[in-house]
Amino acid sequence: MSLEGKIALVTGGSRGIGRAICIRLASMGCLVYINYVSRSAAAEETQQIIQQAGGKAEIIGFDVADGNAVQDACKKIITEAGSIDVLVNNAGITRDGLMARMKESEWDEVINTNLKGAFLCAKAASRAMMKKKWGRIINISSVSGVAGNPGQVNYSAAKAGLIGLTKSMAREYASRNITVNSVAPGYIETEMTNLLDEKTQQQIKAEIPLAAFGRTEDIAGAVAYLASEDGRYLTGQTLHVNGGMYM
Ligand code: NDP
């Protein structure tokens, strides 16, 4: 699966799932723009891993929830590199808590980063894709967005929203040869899941048919497939990469 010469932007590419996606897309020949919001050192580490393996990567820090920052960043990439061919909307945060105690600010932060951020990045990046008549947009949703999860009304709503965004965008952009798909991970070993205590982790694993958390590379593999020529006939779909947790 080659993506030689393509330009990719991965939001939240500094660590976790985003890092694995950056590494995988770079290994397929993409010049990868690694986005982060606060941890520049983590983004530099991702860049070093890619460069040491002979790949190409640049770093671009911006907040996906800030419309002006997103526009400036996408313009910069298009000026420097010529286009954005593959956009992976991966940046995401959690502000968990039961609905009765959830603050309005916790709702807003999660919706703004996880859902509005994807809309802003897709809108800015798709202009270049339309000109080229080729593009891949991949939104990282979550099992929480399809199955629901107590303590995550904000996160589930944002992740379900991403699936609606994916389907409507897929219909709007298909005539320009731009595919838009989602990947909905189950529980994946990252800093996000490390926040769960041991007992909760064991309880969750008992509910997963494959009886383990996934690896970041499992998600990167699904993204690679959707971005590649092998994935050319999929659009508006959600790949559920969750060990069978939700069917
Ligand atoms: P991490 O918490 O490990 O990493 C989050 C990434 O998002 C970091 O690179 C962070 O940048 C970036 N980020 C956060 N807020 C912003 C922002 N406003 N603008 C730009 N970048 C931002 O997350 P994971 O790797 O675990 O998750 C990645 C995606 O996968 C998320 O969308 C998450 O919801 C989803 N997901 C994860 C699951 C899991 O089990 N881990 C399960 C299902 C879905 P910085 O380093 O600068 O802070």
PDB file of N, CA and C and ligand atoms in Angstrom, residues 12-18 35-39 62-64 90-93 113 140-142 155 159 185-188 190-193, ligand 1:
ATOM      1  N   GLY A  12      -3.438  15.911  16.407  1.00  0.00           N
ATOM      2  CA  GLY A  12      -3.088  15.122  17.598  1.00  0.00           C
ATOM      3  C   GLY A  12      -2.127  13.995  17.251  1.00  0.00           C
ATOM      4  N   GLY A  13      -1.150  14.310  16.419  1.00  0.00           N
ATOM      5  CA  GLY A  13      -0.195  13.285  15.981  1.00  0.00           C
ATOM      6  C   GLY A  13       0.992  13.129  16.901  1.00  0.00           C
ATOM      7  N   SER A  14       1.029  13.901  17.981  1.00  0.00           N
ATOM      8  CA  SER A  14       2.223  13.904  18.838  1.00  0.00           C
ATOM      9  C   SER A  14       2.388  12.632  19.653  1.00  0.00           C
ATOM     10  N   ARG A  15       1.288  12.001  20.000  1.00  0.00           N
ATOM     11  CA  ARG A  15       1.409  10.806  20.870  1.00  0.00           C
ATOM     12  C   ARG A  15       0.210   9.879  20.660  1.00  0.00           C
ATOM     13  N   GLY A  16       0.238   8.757  21.362  1.00  0.00           N
ATOM     14  CA  GLY A  16      -0.893   7.828  21.341  1.00  0.00           C
ATOM     15  C   GLY A  16      -1.207   7.314  19.942  1.00  0.00           C
ATOM     16  N   ILE A  17      -2.504   7.222  19.658  1.00  0.00           N
ATOM     17  CA  ILE A  17      -2.973   6.691  18.373  1.00  0.00           C
ATOM     18  C   ILE A  17      -2.466   7.563  17.219  1.00  0.00           C
ATOM     19  N   GLY A  18      -2.491   8.876  17.419  1.00  0.00           N
ATOM     20  CA  GLY A  18      -2.056   9.803  16.365  1.00  0.00           C
ATOM     21  C   GLY A  18      -0.606   9.557  15.973  1.00  0.00           C
ATOM     22  N   ASN A  35       0.489  17.293  13.988  1.00  0.00           N
ATOM     23  CA  ASN A  35      -0.106  18.392  14.768  1.00  0.00           C
ATOM     24  C   ASN A  35      -0.099  18.040  16.262  1.00  0.00           C
ATOM     25  N   TYR A  36       0.047  19.076  17.078  1.00  0.00           N
ATOM     26  CA  TYR A  36      -0.082  18.933  18.528  1.00  0.00           C
ATOM     27  C   TYR A  36      -0.668  20.249  19.034  1.00  0.00           C
ATOM     28  N   VAL A  37      -1.090  20.281  20.323  1.00  0.00           N
ATOM     29  CA  VAL A  37      -1.576  21.562  20.853  1.00  0.00           C
ATOM     30  C   VAL A  37      -0.690  22.104  21.962  1.00  0.00           C
ATOM     31  N   SER A  38      -0.115  21.227  22.799  1.00  0.00           N
ATOM     32  CA  SER A  38       0.707  21.744  23.903  1.00  0.00           C
ATOM     33  C   SER A  38       2.024  21.013  24.087  1.00  0.00           C
ATOM     34  N   ARG A  39       2.092  19.757  23.687  1.00  0.00           N
ATOM     35  CA  ARG A  39       3.311  18.986  23.974  1.00  0.00           C
ATOM     36  C   ARG A  39       4.234  18.919  22.755  1.00  0.00           C
ATOM     37  N   PHE A  62      -1.118  23.654  16.507  1.00  0.00           N
ATOM     38  CA  PHE A  62      -2.292  24.542  16.530  1.00  0.00           C
ATOM     39  C   PHE A  62      -3.431  23.848  17.259  1.00  0.00           C
ATOM     40  N   ASP A  63      -4.385  24.683  17.706  1.00  0.00           N
ATOM     41  CA  ASP A  63      -5.559  24.163  18.410  1.00  0.00           C
ATOM     42  C   ASP A  63      -6.648  23.904  17.372  1.00  0.00           C
ATOM     43  N   VAL A  64      -7.083  22.642  17.240  1.00  0.00           N
ATOM     44  CA  VAL A  64      -8.075  22.308  16.205  1.00  0.00           C
ATOM     45  C   VAL A  64      -9.413  23.010  16.420  1.00  0.00           C
ATOM     46  N   ASN A  90      -7.809  13.199  14.295  1.00  0.00           N
ATOM     47  CA  ASN A  90      -7.572  12.291  15.422  1.00  0.00           C
ATOM     48  C   ASN A  90      -7.552  13.011  16.773  1.00  0.00           C
ATOM     49  N   ALA A  91      -7.305  14.337  16.788  1.00  0.00           N
ATOM     50  CA  ALA A  91      -7.178  15.053  18.065  1.00  0.00           C
ATOM     51  C   ALA A  91      -8.442  14.850  18.894  1.00  0.00           C
ATOM     52  N   GLY A  92      -8.260  14.514  20.147  1.00  0.00           N
ATOM     53  CA  GLY A  92      -9.436  14.305  20.993  1.00  0.00           C
ATOM     54  C   GLY A  92      -9.087  14.401  22.466  1.00  0.00           C
ATOM     55  N   ILE A  93     -10.086  14.783  23.244  1.00  0.00           N
ATOM     56  CA  ILE A  93      -9.913  14.884  24.697  1.00  0.00           C
ATOM     57  C   ILE A  93     -11.121  14.245  25.389  1.00  0.00           C
ATOM     58  N   THR A 113     -13.364  20.486  20.701  1.00  0.00           N
ATOM     59  CA  THR A 113     -12.140  19.824  20.229  1.00  0.00           C
ATOM     60  C   THR A 113     -12.469  18.632  19.350  1.00  0.00           C
ATOM     61  N   ILE A 140     -11.485   9.999  13.476  1.00  0.00           N
ATOM     62  CA  ILE A 140     -11.355   8.992  14.527  1.00  0.00           C
ATOM     63  C   ILE A 140     -12.502   9.178  15.521  1.00  0.00           C
ATOM     64  N   SER A 141     -13.455   8.272  15.449  1.00  0.00           N
ATOM     65  CA  SER A 141     -14.615   8.294  16.332  1.00  0.00           C
ATOM     66  C   SER A 141     -14.292   7.433  17.561  1.00  0.00           C
ATOM     67  N   SER A 142     -15.278   6.684  18.050  1.00  0.00           N
ATOM     68  CA  SER A 142     -15.039   5.835  19.227  1.00  0.00           C
ATOM     69  C   SER A 142     -16.208   4.875  19.409  1.00  0.00           C
ATOM     70  N   TYR A 155     -18.499  13.189  25.359  1.00  0.00           N
ATOM     71  CA  TYR A 155     -17.598  12.466  24.444  1.00  0.00           C
ATOM     72  C   TYR A 155     -18.398  11.613  23.450  1.00  0.00           C
ATOM     73  N   LYS A 159     -18.446  11.984  19.436  1.00  0.00           N
ATOM     74  CA  LYS A 159     -17.983  10.878  18.585  1.00  0.00           C
ATOM     75  C   LYS A 159     -19.110  10.370  17.676  1.00  0.00           C
ATOM     76  N   PRO A 185     -12.401   3.289  17.286  1.00  0.00           N
ATOM     77  CA  PRO A 185     -11.631   2.361  18.124  1.00  0.00           C
ATOM     78  C   PRO A 185     -12.413   1.960  19.365  1.00  0.00           C
ATOM     79  N   GLY A 186     -12.132   0.744  19.824  1.00  0.00           N
ATOM     80  CA  GLY A 186     -12.562   0.349  21.162  1.00  0.00           C
ATOM     81  C   GLY A 186     -11.518   0.857  22.137  1.00  0.00           C
ATOM     82  N   TYR A 187     -11.223   0.083  23.163  1.00  0.00           N
ATOM     83  CA  TYR A 187     -10.203   0.524  24.127  1.00  0.00           C
ATOM     84  C   TYR A 187      -8.812   0.213  23.597  1.00  0.00           C
ATOM     85  N   ILE A 188      -7.989   1.243  23.494  1.00  0.00           N
ATOM     86  CA  ILE A 188      -6.637   1.114  22.944  1.00  0.00           C
ATOM     87  C   ILE A 188      -5.650   1.561  24.018  1.00  0.00           C
ATOM     88  N   THR A 190      -3.284   3.602  25.508  1.00  0.00           N
ATOM     89  CA  THR A 190      -2.670   4.942  25.364  1.00  0.00           C
ATOM     90  C   THR A 190      -2.766   5.635  26.719  1.00  0.00           C
ATOM     91  N   GLU A 191      -2.271   6.880  26.757  1.00  0.00           N
ATOM     92  CA  GLU A 191      -2.372   7.653  28.003  1.00  0.00           C
ATOM     93  C   GLU A 191      -3.822   7.811  28.432  1.00  0.00           C
ATOM     94  N   MET A 192      -4.734   7.894  27.405  1.00  0.00           N
ATOM     95  CA  MET A 192      -6.154   8.079  27.698  1.00  0.00           C
ATOM     96  C   MET A 192      -6.684   6.878  28.509  1.00  0.00           C
ATOM     97  N   THR A 193      -6.309   5.663  28.102  1.00  0.00           N
ATOM     98  CA  THR A 193      -6.811   4.471  28.807  1.00  0.00           C
ATOM     99  C   THR A 193      -5.987   4.163  30.056  1.00  0.00           C
TER     100      THR A 193
HETATM  101  P1  NDP B   1      -4.038  10.949  23.671  1.00  0.00           P
HETATM  102  O1  NDP B   1      -4.654  11.609  24.859  1.00  0.00           O
HETATM  103  O2  NDP B   1      -2.947   9.962  23.874  1.00  0.00           O
HETATM  104  O3  NDP B   1      -3.517  12.078  22.633  1.00  0.00           O
HETATM  105  C1  NDP B   1      -4.367  13.120  22.280  1.00  0.00           C
HETATM  106  C2  NDP B   1      -3.745  13.882  21.137  1.00  0.00           C
HETATM  107  O4  NDP B   1      -4.640  14.932  20.746  1.00  0.00           O
HETATM  108  C3  NDP B   1      -2.440  14.552  21.509  1.00  0.00           C
HETATM  109  O5  NDP B   1      -1.596  14.535  20.381  1.00  0.00           O
HETATM  110  C4  NDP B   1      -2.869  15.992  21.825  1.00  0.00           C
HETATM  111  O6  NDP B   1      -1.828  16.948  21.634  1.00  0.00           O
HETATM  112  C5  NDP B   1      -3.953  16.177  20.793  1.00  0.00           C
HETATM  113  N1  NDP B   1      -4.894  17.252  21.099  1.00  0.00           N
HETATM  114  C6  NDP B   1      -5.731  17.349  22.172  1.00  0.00           C
HETATM  115  N2  NDP B   1      -6.446  18.487  22.096  1.00  0.00           N
HETATM  116  C7  NDP B   1      -6.059  19.120  20.948  1.00  0.00           C
HETATM  117  C8  NDP B   1      -6.408  20.340  20.317  1.00  0.00           C
HETATM  118  N3  NDP B   1      -7.341  21.166  20.848  1.00  0.00           N
HETATM  119  N4  NDP B   1      -5.799  20.677  19.158  1.00  0.00           N
HETATM  120  C9  NDP B   1      -4.848  19.875  18.615  1.00  0.00           C
HETATM  121  N5  NDP B   1      -4.467  18.694  19.170  1.00  0.00           N
HETATM  122  C10 NDP B   1      -5.058  18.337  20.315  1.00  0.00           C
HETATM  123  O7  NDP B   1      -5.267  10.309  22.865  1.00  0.00           O
HETATM  124  P2  NDP B   1      -5.418   8.888  22.173  1.00  0.00           P
HETATM  125  O8  NDP B   1      -4.255   8.609  21.312  1.00  0.00           O
HETATM  126  O9  NDP B   1      -5.834   7.909  23.185  1.00  0.00           O
HETATM  127  O10 NDP B   1      -6.708   9.145  21.247  1.00  0.00           O
HETATM  128  C11 NDP B   1      -6.616   9.621  19.931  1.00  0.00           C
HETATM  129  C12 NDP B   1      -8.006   9.678  19.343  1.00  0.00           C
HETATM  130  O11 NDP B   1      -8.607   8.386  19.403  1.00  0.00           O
HETATM  131  C13 NDP B   1      -8.948  10.618  20.094  1.00  0.00           C
HETATM  132  O12 NDP B   1      -9.811  11.252  19.197  1.00  0.00           O
HETATM  133  C14 NDP B   1      -9.725   9.669  20.986  1.00  0.00           C
HETATM  134  O13 NDP B   1     -10.959  10.201  21.336  1.00  0.00           O
HETATM  135  C15 NDP B   1      -9.847   8.452  20.088  1.00  0.00           C
HETATM  136  N6  NDP B   1     -10.096   7.218  20.797  1.00  0.00           N
HETATM  137  C16 NDP B   1      -9.178   6.724  21.690  1.00  0.00           C
HETATM  138  C17 NDP B   1      -9.417   5.541  22.350  1.00  0.00           C
HETATM  139  C18 NDP B   1      -8.438   4.944  23.291  1.00  0.00           C
HETATM  140  O14 NDP B   1      -8.744   3.877  23.849  1.00  0.00           O
HETATM  141  N7  NDP B   1      -7.286   5.524  23.522  1.00  0.00           N
HETATM  142  C19 NDP B   1     -10.667   4.802  22.129  1.00  0.00           C
HETATM  143  C20 NDP B   1     -11.554   5.397  21.174  1.00  0.00           C
HETATM  144  C21 NDP B   1     -11.249   6.564  20.533  1.00  0.00           C
HETATM  145  P3  NDP B   1      -0.739  17.275  22.809  1.00  0.00           P
HETATM  146  O15 NDP B   1       0.234  16.113  22.796  1.00  0.00           O
HETATM  147  O16 NDP B   1      -0.106  18.553  22.409  1.00  0.00           O
HETATM  148  O17 NDP B   1      -1.510  17.361  24.094  1.00  0.00           O
END
